[in-house]
Amino acid sequence: MADVFEIVDGYYNKKPPMVESGTIPFLGATQYNNGVTGFTTAENINKWDKIGGMTMQDHSKRKFKGGCIAITNNGSVGKAYYQQHDFTCSHDITPIYLKHHSLNRHIAMFLIPLLEKSGTSFEYAKKWRPKRMRKSKIMLPINAQGSPNWEYMEQTAKEIETAHILQYFNSKLDLIKQLID
Protein backbone atom coordinates (compact mmCIF):
# COMPACT_ATOMS: atom_id res chain seq x y z
CA MET A 1 0.00 0.00 0.00
CA ALA A 2 2.91 2.32 0.69
CA ASP A 3 3.67 2.52 -3.05
CA VAL A 4 0.26 4.01 -3.81
CA PHE A 5 -0.77 5.79 -0.60
CA GLU A 6 0.74 8.31 1.77
CA ILE A 7 -0.25 6.69 5.05
CA VAL A 8 -0.39 9.35 7.74
CA ASP A 9 0.57 8.37 11.26
CA GLY A 10 -2.24 9.23 13.61
CA TYR A 11 -1.94 11.68 16.44
CA TYR A 12 -3.24 10.97 19.92
CA ASN A 13 -6.08 13.43 19.86
CA LYS A 14 -8.50 13.56 22.76
CA LYS A 15 -11.97 14.32 21.48
CA PRO A 16 -12.47 18.08 21.69
CA PRO A 17 -15.83 19.38 22.88
CA MET A 18 -18.56 18.71 20.32
CA VAL A 19 -20.90 21.59 19.62
CA GLU A 20 -24.17 21.83 17.73
CA SER A 21 -22.84 24.71 15.64
CA GLY A 22 -19.61 22.82 14.82
CA THR A 23 -18.69 22.45 11.16
CA ILE A 24 -15.59 20.24 11.42
CA PRO A 25 -16.30 16.50 11.62
CA PHE A 26 -14.64 14.45 14.34
CA LEU A 27 -13.96 10.87 13.23
CA GLY A 28 -13.79 8.05 15.72
CA ALA A 29 -13.65 4.25 15.83
CA THR A 30 -17.17 3.59 14.60
CA GLN A 31 -18.66 1.77 11.66
CA TYR A 32 -21.53 4.24 11.36
CA ASN A 33 -22.08 7.72 9.95
CA ASN A 34 -19.03 7.71 7.67
CA GLY A 35 -16.93 7.57 10.83
CA VAL A 36 -18.29 10.89 12.13
CA THR A 37 -19.04 10.87 15.85
CA GLY A 38 -19.70 14.60 16.20
CA PHE A 39 -18.82 18.09 15.03
CA THR A 40 -16.54 20.66 16.57
CA THR A 41 -14.98 24.01 15.74
CA ALA A 42 -11.47 25.08 14.72
CA GLU A 43 -11.24 26.98 18.00
CA ASN A 44 -11.87 23.80 20.00
CA ILE A 45 -9.35 21.82 17.94
CA ASN A 46 -6.73 24.52 18.44
CA LYS A 47 -7.37 24.77 22.15
CA TRP A 48 -7.91 21.23 23.50
CA ASP A 49 -4.71 19.18 23.59
CA LYS A 50 -4.22 15.41 23.54
CA ILE A 51 -4.75 15.01 27.28
CA GLY A 52 -7.77 17.31 27.48
CA GLY A 53 -5.85 20.38 28.59
CA MET A 54 -6.17 23.78 27.00
CA THR A 55 -2.94 24.50 25.13
CA MET A 56 -2.06 25.49 21.59
CA GLN A 57 0.73 22.90 21.45
CA ASP A 58 0.68 20.62 18.38
CA HIS A 59 -2.69 21.93 17.20
CA SER A 60 -1.72 21.60 13.52
CA LYS A 61 -1.25 17.82 13.99
CA ARG A 62 -4.90 17.51 15.03
CA LYS A 63 -6.25 18.67 11.65
CA PHE A 64 -6.34 16.59 8.47
CA LYS A 65 -7.03 17.63 4.89
CA GLY A 66 -10.01 16.17 3.07
CA GLY A 67 -9.61 14.26 -0.16
CA CYS A 68 -8.55 11.08 1.60
CA ILE A 69 -9.77 7.76 2.86
CA ALA A 70 -9.94 7.44 6.65
CA ILE A 71 -9.41 3.91 7.97
CA THR A 72 -10.44 2.79 11.44
CA ASN A 73 -7.60 0.91 13.12
CA ASN A 74 -9.33 0.22 16.44
CA GLY A 75 -12.90 -0.65 17.35
CA SER A 76 -14.43 -1.27 13.92
CA VAL A 77 -11.02 -2.24 12.54
CA GLY A 78 -10.61 -1.86 8.79
CA LYS A 79 -13.72 0.21 8.08
CA ALA A 80 -12.83 2.81 5.48
CA TYR A 81 -14.58 6.06 4.61
CA TYR A 82 -14.05 8.71 1.95
CA GLN A 83 -13.53 12.10 3.56
CA GLN A 84 -14.12 14.94 1.14
CA HIS A 85 -13.74 17.76 3.67
CA ASP A 86 -11.12 18.66 6.28
CA PHE A 87 -11.61 16.88 9.60
CA THR A 88 -10.12 15.99 12.96
CA CYS A 89 -10.03 12.52 14.43
CA SER A 90 -9.00 10.27 17.27
CA HIS A 91 -5.80 8.24 17.12
CA ASP A 92 -8.01 5.30 16.11
CA ILE A 93 -8.18 6.70 12.56
CA THR A 94 -5.47 6.57 9.90
CA PRO A 95 -5.92 8.97 6.98
CA ILE A 96 -4.46 7.80 3.66
CA TYR A 97 -3.91 9.96 0.58
CA LEU A 98 -3.06 8.94 -2.98
CA LYS A 99 0.57 9.76 -3.73
CA HIS A 100 0.45 10.43 -7.46
CA HIS A 101 -3.20 11.09 -8.26
CA SER A 102 -6.07 13.14 -6.95
CA LEU A 103 -8.64 11.14 -5.00
CA ASN A 104 -12.28 11.76 -5.81
CA ARG A 105 -15.44 10.10 -4.52
CA HIS A 106 -15.66 7.57 -7.34
CA ILE A 107 -12.06 6.38 -7.10
CA ALA A 108 -12.51 6.17 -3.33
CA MET A 109 -15.65 4.06 -3.76
CA PHE A 110 -13.64 1.66 -5.92
CA LEU A 111 -10.76 1.48 -3.43
CA ILE A 112 -12.73 1.21 -0.18
CA PRO A 113 -13.89 -2.43 -0.59
CA LEU A 114 -10.32 -3.42 -1.51
CA LEU A 115 -8.94 -1.67 1.56
CA GLU A 116 -11.58 -3.15 3.85
CA LYS A 117 -10.81 -6.64 2.51
CA SER A 118 -7.11 -6.08 3.19
CA GLY A 119 -7.92 -5.02 6.76
CA THR A 120 -9.95 -8.13 7.63
CA SER A 121 -6.90 -9.98 8.91
CA PHE A 122 -6.58 -7.36 11.65
CA GLU A 123 -10.11 -7.62 13.03
CA TYR A 124 -9.40 -9.48 16.27
CA ALA A 125 -5.98 -9.84 17.84
CA LYS A 126 -4.03 -7.17 15.98
CA LYS A 127 -4.78 -3.56 15.22
CA TRP A 128 -4.27 -2.24 11.71
CA ARG A 129 -1.94 0.60 12.61
CA PRO A 130 -0.03 2.66 10.00
CA LYS A 131 3.09 0.48 10.31
CA ARG A 132 1.10 -2.62 9.33
CA MET A 133 -0.84 -0.73 6.65
CA ARG A 134 2.39 0.20 4.91
CA LYS A 135 3.18 -3.52 4.57
CA SER A 136 -0.34 -4.50 3.47
CA LYS A 137 -1.10 -5.29 -0.16
CA ILE A 138 -4.10 -4.56 -2.36
CA MET A 139 -4.63 -5.60 -5.96
CA LEU A 140 -5.36 -2.74 -8.36
CA PRO A 141 -6.10 -2.70 -12.08
CA ILE A 142 -3.17 -1.28 -14.04
CA ASN A 143 -2.80 0.52 -17.36
CA ALA A 144 -0.42 -0.29 -20.24
CA GLN A 145 2.40 1.53 -18.42
CA GLY A 146 1.99 -0.66 -15.32
CA SER A 147 0.58 2.17 -13.19
CA PRO A 148 -2.74 2.06 -11.34
CA ASN A 149 -5.53 2.65 -13.86
CA TRP A 150 -7.36 5.48 -12.10
CA GLU A 151 -9.60 6.20 -15.10
CA TYR A 152 -10.83 2.61 -15.18
CA MET A 153 -11.50 2.65 -11.42
CA GLU A 154 -13.41 5.93 -11.65
CA GLN A 155 -15.47 4.83 -14.66
CA THR A 156 -16.31 1.46 -13.09
CA ALA A 157 -17.49 3.11 -9.87
CA LYS A 158 -19.64 5.57 -11.86
CA GLU A 159 -21.24 2.71 -13.80
CA ILE A 160 -22.01 0.78 -10.61
CA GLU A 161 -23.47 3.91 -9.01
CA THR A 162 -25.63 4.60 -12.07
CA ALA A 163 -26.88 1.00 -12.11
CA HIS A 164 -27.86 1.22 -8.41
CA ILE A 165 -29.65 4.53 -8.93
CA LEU A 166 -31.57 3.16 -11.92
CA GLN A 167 -32.48 0.02 -10.00
CA TYR A 168 -33.75 2.15 -7.11
CA PHE A 169 -35.91 4.37 -9.34
CA ASN A 170 -37.22 1.40 -11.32
CA SER A 171 -38.32 -0.27 -8.09
CA LYS A 172 -40.15 2.94 -7.10
CA LEU A 173 -41.80 3.11 -10.54
CA ASP A 174 -42.93 -0.51 -10.15
CA LEU A 175 -44.40 0.33 -6.75
CA ILE A 176 -46.27 3.33 -8.19
CA LYS A 177 -47.62 1.21 -11.04
CA GLN A 178 -48.88 -1.36 -8.54
CA LEU A 179 -50.61 1.35 -6.53
CA ILE A 180 -52.28 2.80 -9.62
CA ASP A 181 -53.52 -0.55 -10.95
PDB file of C-alpha atoms in Angstrom:
ATOM      1  CA  MET A   1       0.000   0.000   0.000  1.00  0.00           C
ATOM      2  CA  ALA A   2       2.913   2.323   0.688  1.00  0.00           C
ATOM      3  CA  ASP A   3       3.672   2.525  -3.054  1.00  0.00           C
ATOM      4  CA  VAL A   4       0.264   4.008  -3.815  1.00  0.00           C
ATOM      5  CA  PHE A   5      -0.766   5.792  -0.598  1.00  0.00           C
ATOM      6  CA  GLU A   6       0.737   8.310   1.772  1.00  0.00           C
ATOM      7  CA  ILE A   7      -0.254   6.685   5.050  1.00  0.00           C
ATOM      8  CA  VAL A   8      -0.394   9.350   7.742  1.00  0.00           C
ATOM      9  CA  ASP A   9       0.573   8.372  11.256  1.00  0.00           C
ATOM     10  CA  GLY A  10      -2.237   9.229  13.607  1.00  0.00           C
ATOM     11  CA  TYR A  11      -1.939  11.677  16.443  1.00  0.00           C
ATOM     12  CA  TYR A  12      -3.241  10.967  19.917  1.00  0.00           C
ATOM     13  CA  ASN A  13      -6.076  13.432  19.857  1.00  0.00           C
ATOM     14  CA  LYS A  14      -8.497  13.561  22.755  1.00  0.00           C
ATOM     15  CA  LYS A  15     -11.966  14.320  21.478  1.00  0.00           C
ATOM     16  CA  PRO A  16     -12.474  18.080  21.688  1.00  0.00           C
ATOM     17  CA  PRO A  17     -15.835  19.379  22.882  1.00  0.00           C
ATOM     18  CA  MET A  18     -18.560  18.708  20.320  1.00  0.00           C
ATOM     19  CA  VAL A  19     -20.899  21.586  19.623  1.00  0.00           C
ATOM     20  CA  GLU A  20     -24.168  21.829  17.728  1.00  0.00           C
ATOM     21  CA  SER A  21     -22.835  24.713  15.644  1.00  0.00           C
ATOM     22  CA  GLY A  22     -19.615  22.816  14.816  1.00  0.00           C
ATOM     23  CA  THR A  23     -18.689  22.452  11.162  1.00  0.00           C
ATOM     24  CA  ILE A  24     -15.594  20.241  11.416  1.00  0.00           C
ATOM     25  CA  PRO A  25     -16.297  16.504  11.618  1.00  0.00           C
ATOM     26  CA  PHE A  26     -14.636  14.454  14.343  1.00  0.00           C
ATOM     27  CA  LEU A  27     -13.956  10.869  13.231  1.00  0.00           C
ATOM     28  CA  GLY A  28     -13.793   8.047  15.723  1.00  0.00           C
ATOM     29  CA  ALA A  29     -13.646   4.249  15.828  1.00  0.00           C
ATOM     30  CA  THR A  30     -17.165   3.589  14.601  1.00  0.00           C
ATOM     31  CA  GLN A  31     -18.659   1.770  11.659  1.00  0.00           C
ATOM     32  CA  TYR A  32     -21.534   4.235  11.362  1.00  0.00           C
ATOM     33  CA  ASN A  33     -22.084   7.723   9.948  1.00  0.00           C
ATOM     34  CA  ASN A  34     -19.026   7.709   7.668  1.00  0.00           C
ATOM     35  CA  GLY A  35     -16.931   7.568  10.835  1.00  0.00           C
ATOM     36  CA  VAL A  36     -18.293  10.893  12.129  1.00  0.00           C
ATOM     37  CA  THR A  37     -19.041  10.870  15.855  1.00  0.00           C
ATOM     38  CA  GLY A  38     -19.705  14.600  16.197  1.00  0.00           C
ATOM     39  CA  PHE A  39     -18.825  18.094  15.028  1.00  0.00           C
ATOM     40  CA  THR A  40     -16.543  20.663  16.569  1.00  0.00           C
ATOM     41  CA  THR A  41     -14.977  24.013  15.745  1.00  0.00           C
ATOM     42  CA  ALA A  42     -11.469  25.084  14.717  1.00  0.00           C
ATOM     43  CA  GLU A  43     -11.242  26.984  18.003  1.00  0.00           C
ATOM     44  CA  ASN A  44     -11.871  23.798  20.004  1.00  0.00           C
ATOM     45  CA  ILE A  45      -9.353  21.822  17.941  1.00  0.00           C
ATOM     46  CA  ASN A  46      -6.730  24.517  18.440  1.00  0.00           C
ATOM     47  CA  LYS A  47      -7.371  24.771  22.149  1.00  0.00           C
ATOM     48  CA  TRP A  48      -7.906  21.231  23.503  1.00  0.00           C
ATOM     49  CA  ASP A  49      -4.710  19.182  23.586  1.00  0.00           C
ATOM     50  CA  LYS A  50      -4.222  15.410  23.545  1.00  0.00           C
ATOM     51  CA  ILE A  51      -4.750  15.010  27.282  1.00  0.00           C
ATOM     52  CA  GLY A  52      -7.766  17.306  27.482  1.00  0.00           C
ATOM     53  CA  GLY A  53      -5.849  20.381  28.595  1.00  0.00           C
ATOM     54  CA  MET A  54      -6.172  23.777  27.004  1.00  0.00           C
ATOM     55  CA  THR A  55      -2.939  24.496  25.129  1.00  0.00           C
ATOM     56  CA  MET A  56      -2.062  25.494  21.591  1.00  0.00           C
ATOM     57  CA  GLN A  57       0.726  22.899  21.451  1.00  0.00           C
ATOM     58  CA  ASP A  58       0.678  20.615  18.380  1.00  0.00           C
ATOM     59  CA  HIS A  59      -2.693  21.929  17.201  1.00  0.00           C
ATOM     60  CA  SER A  60      -1.721  21.596  13.523  1.00  0.00           C
ATOM     61  CA  LYS A  61      -1.254  17.820  13.990  1.00  0.00           C
ATOM     62  CA  ARG A  62      -4.899  17.507  15.034  1.00  0.00           C
ATOM     63  CA  LYS A  63      -6.252  18.668  11.648  1.00  0.00           C
ATOM     64  CA  PHE A  64      -6.344  16.592   8.465  1.00  0.00           C
ATOM     65  CA  LYS A  65      -7.033  17.632   4.885  1.00  0.00           C
ATOM     66  CA  GLY A  66     -10.012  16.174   3.073  1.00  0.00           C
ATOM     67  CA  GLY A  67      -9.610  14.262  -0.158  1.00  0.00           C
ATOM     68  CA  CYS A  68      -8.554  11.085   1.602  1.00  0.00           C
ATOM     69  CA  ILE A  69      -9.769   7.761   2.865  1.00  0.00           C
ATOM     70  CA  ALA A  70      -9.936   7.435   6.649  1.00  0.00           C
ATOM     71  CA  ILE A  71      -9.406   3.905   7.969  1.00  0.00           C
ATOM     72  CA  THR A  72     -10.441   2.793  11.444  1.00  0.00           C
ATOM     73  CA  ASN A  73      -7.604   0.910  13.123  1.00  0.00           C
ATOM     74  CA  ASN A  74      -9.331   0.221  16.442  1.00  0.00           C
ATOM     75  CA  GLY A  75     -12.899  -0.645  17.350  1.00  0.00           C
ATOM     76  CA  SER A  76     -14.431  -1.273  13.917  1.00  0.00           C
ATOM     77  CA  VAL A  77     -11.016  -2.237  12.535  1.00  0.00           C
ATOM     78  CA  GLY A  78     -10.609  -1.863   8.789  1.00  0.00           C
ATOM     79  CA  LYS A  79     -13.717   0.212   8.081  1.00  0.00           C
ATOM     80  CA  ALA A  80     -12.825   2.814   5.478  1.00  0.00           C
ATOM     81  CA  TYR A  81     -14.580   6.064   4.615  1.00  0.00           C
ATOM     82  CA  TYR A  82     -14.053   8.706   1.953  1.00  0.00           C
ATOM     83  CA  GLN A  83     -13.528  12.099   3.557  1.00  0.00           C
ATOM     84  CA  GLN A  84     -14.122  14.944   1.139  1.00  0.00           C
ATOM     85  CA  HIS A  85     -13.740  17.757   3.669  1.00  0.00           C
ATOM     86  CA  ASP A  86     -11.116  18.661   6.280  1.00  0.00           C
ATOM     87  CA  PHE A  87     -11.615  16.876   9.600  1.00  0.00           C
ATOM     88  CA  THR A  88     -10.121  15.992  12.956  1.00  0.00           C
ATOM     89  CA  CYS A  89     -10.033  12.522  14.430  1.00  0.00           C
ATOM     90  CA  SER A  90      -8.995  10.275  17.271  1.00  0.00           C
ATOM     91  CA  HIS A  91      -5.800   8.243  17.118  1.00  0.00           C
ATOM     92  CA  ASP A  92      -8.006   5.304  16.112  1.00  0.00           C
ATOM     93  CA  ILE A  93      -8.176   6.699  12.559  1.00  0.00           C
ATOM     94  CA  THR A  94      -5.472   6.570   9.899  1.00  0.00           C
ATOM     95  CA  PRO A  95      -5.919   8.971   6.976  1.00  0.00           C
ATOM     96  CA  ILE A  96      -4.460   7.800   3.664  1.00  0.00           C
ATOM     97  CA  TYR A  97      -3.907   9.958   0.576  1.00  0.00           C
ATOM     98  CA  LEU A  98      -3.059   8.938  -2.976  1.00  0.00           C
ATOM     99  CA  LYS A  99       0.569   9.763  -3.727  1.00  0.00           C
ATOM    100  CA  HIS A 100       0.446  10.426  -7.463  1.00  0.00           C
ATOM    101  CA  HIS A 101      -3.199  11.090  -8.258  1.00  0.00           C
ATOM    102  CA  SER A 102      -6.070  13.144  -6.947  1.00  0.00           C
ATOM    103  CA  LEU A 103      -8.640  11.140  -4.997  1.00  0.00           C
ATOM    104  CA  ASN A 104     -12.278  11.757  -5.805  1.00  0.00           C
ATOM    105  CA  ARG A 105     -15.436  10.098  -4.521  1.00  0.00           C
ATOM    106  CA  HIS A 106     -15.658   7.568  -7.341  1.00  0.00           C
ATOM    107  CA  ILE A 107     -12.064   6.384  -7.103  1.00  0.00           C
ATOM    108  CA  ALA A 108     -12.507   6.168  -3.326  1.00  0.00           C
ATOM    109  CA  MET A 109     -15.652   4.061  -3.760  1.00  0.00           C
ATOM    110  CA  PHE A 110     -13.637   1.657  -5.925  1.00  0.00           C
ATOM    111  CA  LEU A 111     -10.760   1.484  -3.435  1.00  0.00           C
ATOM    112  CA  ILE A 112     -12.727   1.213  -0.182  1.00  0.00           C
ATOM    113  CA  PRO A 113     -13.888  -2.428  -0.591  1.00  0.00           C
ATOM    114  CA  LEU A 114     -10.319  -3.422  -1.511  1.00  0.00           C
ATOM    115  CA  LEU A 115      -8.936  -1.672   1.558  1.00  0.00           C
ATOM    116  CA  GLU A 116     -11.578  -3.151   3.850  1.00  0.00           C
ATOM    117  CA  LYS A 117     -10.812  -6.640   2.506  1.00  0.00           C
ATOM    118  CA  SER A 118      -7.111  -6.078   3.188  1.00  0.00           C
ATOM    119  CA  GLY A 119      -7.923  -5.023   6.759  1.00  0.00           C
ATOM    120  CA  THR A 120      -9.951  -8.131   7.630  1.00  0.00           C
ATOM    121  CA  SER A 121      -6.896  -9.985   8.914  1.00  0.00           C
ATOM    122  CA  PHE A 122      -6.582  -7.361  11.647  1.00  0.00           C
ATOM    123  CA  GLU A 123     -10.107  -7.622  13.035  1.00  0.00           C
ATOM    124  CA  TYR A 124      -9.400  -9.483  16.268  1.00  0.00           C
ATOM    125  CA  ALA A 125      -5.984  -9.843  17.843  1.00  0.00           C
ATOM    126  CA  LYS A 126      -4.025  -7.174  15.975  1.00  0.00           C
ATOM    127  CA  LYS A 127      -4.779  -3.557  15.218  1.00  0.00           C
ATOM    128  CA  TRP A 128      -4.266  -2.239  11.706  1.00  0.00           C
ATOM    129  CA  ARG A 129      -1.939   0.604  12.613  1.00  0.00           C
ATOM    130  CA  PRO A 130      -0.026   2.658   9.999  1.00  0.00           C
ATOM    131  CA  LYS A 131       3.090   0.479  10.312  1.00  0.00           C
ATOM    132  CA  ARG A 132       1.096  -2.621   9.333  1.00  0.00           C
ATOM    133  CA  MET A 133      -0.843  -0.725   6.652  1.00  0.00           C
ATOM    134  CA  ARG A 134       2.394   0.196   4.906  1.00  0.00           C
ATOM    135  CA  LYS A 135       3.184  -3.524   4.571  1.00  0.00           C
ATOM    136  CA  SER A 136      -0.335  -4.500   3.466  1.00  0.00           C
ATOM    137  CA  LYS A 137      -1.101  -5.291  -0.158  1.00  0.00           C
ATOM    138  CA  ILE A 138      -4.095  -4.563  -2.357  1.00  0.00           C
ATOM    139  CA  MET A 139      -4.626  -5.602  -5.961  1.00  0.00           C
ATOM    140  CA  LEU A 140      -5.360  -2.739  -8.355  1.00  0.00           C
ATOM    141  CA  PRO A 141      -6.097  -2.699 -12.077  1.00  0.00           C
ATOM    142  CA  ILE A 142      -3.173  -1.284 -14.041  1.00  0.00           C
ATOM    143  CA  ASN A 143      -2.801   0.522 -17.359  1.00  0.00           C
ATOM    144  CA  ALA A 144      -0.416  -0.287 -20.240  1.00  0.00           C
ATOM    145  CA  GLN A 145       2.399   1.527 -18.424  1.00  0.00           C
ATOM    146  CA  GLY A 146       1.992  -0.659 -15.324  1.00  0.00           C
ATOM    147  CA  SER A 147       0.585   2.175 -13.188  1.00  0.00           C
ATOM    148  CA  PRO A 148      -2.745   2.059 -11.342  1.00  0.00           C
ATOM    149  CA  ASN A 149      -5.528   2.648 -13.856  1.00  0.00           C
ATOM    150  CA  TRP A 150      -7.364   5.479 -12.100  1.00  0.00           C
ATOM    151  CA  GLU A 151      -9.598   6.202 -15.101  1.00  0.00           C
ATOM    152  CA  TYR A 152     -10.826   2.608 -15.177  1.00  0.00           C
ATOM    153  CA  MET A 153     -11.500   2.650 -11.419  1.00  0.00           C
ATOM    154  CA  GLU A 154     -13.413   5.928 -11.647  1.00  0.00           C
ATOM    155  CA  GLN A 155     -15.474   4.828 -14.656  1.00  0.00           C
ATOM    156  CA  THR A 156     -16.306   1.465 -13.094  1.00  0.00           C
ATOM    157  CA  ALA A 157     -17.494   3.115  -9.868  1.00  0.00           C
ATOM    158  CA  LYS A 158     -19.636   5.571 -11.856  1.00  0.00           C
ATOM    159  CA  GLU A 159     -21.235   2.711 -13.800  1.00  0.00           C
ATOM    160  CA  ILE A 160     -22.006   0.784 -10.606  1.00  0.00           C
ATOM    161  CA  GLU A 161     -23.467   3.909  -9.009  1.00  0.00           C
ATOM    162  CA  THR A 162     -25.635   4.598 -12.066  1.00  0.00           C
ATOM    163  CA  ALA A 163     -26.879   1.002 -12.107  1.00  0.00           C
ATOM    164  CA  HIS A 164     -27.858   1.218  -8.412  1.00  0.00           C
ATOM    165  CA  ILE A 165     -29.646   4.532  -8.927  1.00  0.00           C
ATOM    166  CA  LEU A 166     -31.570   3.165 -11.920  1.00  0.00           C
ATOM    167  CA  GLN A 167     -32.476   0.019  -9.998  1.00  0.00           C
ATOM    168  CA  TYR A 168     -33.752   2.146  -7.111  1.00  0.00           C
ATOM    169  CA  PHE A 169     -35.910   4.367  -9.337  1.00  0.00           C
ATOM    170  CA  ASN A 170     -37.217   1.398 -11.317  1.00  0.00           C
ATOM    171  CA  SER A 171     -38.322  -0.267  -8.087  1.00  0.00           C
ATOM    172  CA  LYS A 172     -40.149   2.939  -7.099  1.00  0.00           C
ATOM    173  CA  LEU A 173     -41.801   3.107 -10.537  1.00  0.00           C
ATOM    174  CA  ASP A 174     -42.925  -0.513 -10.148  1.00  0.00           C
ATOM    175  CA  LEU A 175     -44.403   0.327  -6.751  1.00  0.00           C
ATOM    176  CA  ILE A 176     -46.268   3.333  -8.186  1.00  0.00           C
ATOM    177  CA  LYS A 177     -47.620   1.214 -11.042  1.00  0.00           C
ATOM    178  CA  GLN A 178     -48.881  -1.363  -8.540  1.00  0.00           C
ATOM    179  CA  LEU A 179     -50.612   1.347  -6.526  1.00  0.00           C
ATOM    180  CA  ILE A 180     -52.275   2.800  -9.620  1.00  0.00           C
ATOM    181  CA  ASP A 181     -53.522  -0.551 -10.946  1.00  0.00           C
TER     182      ASP A 181
END
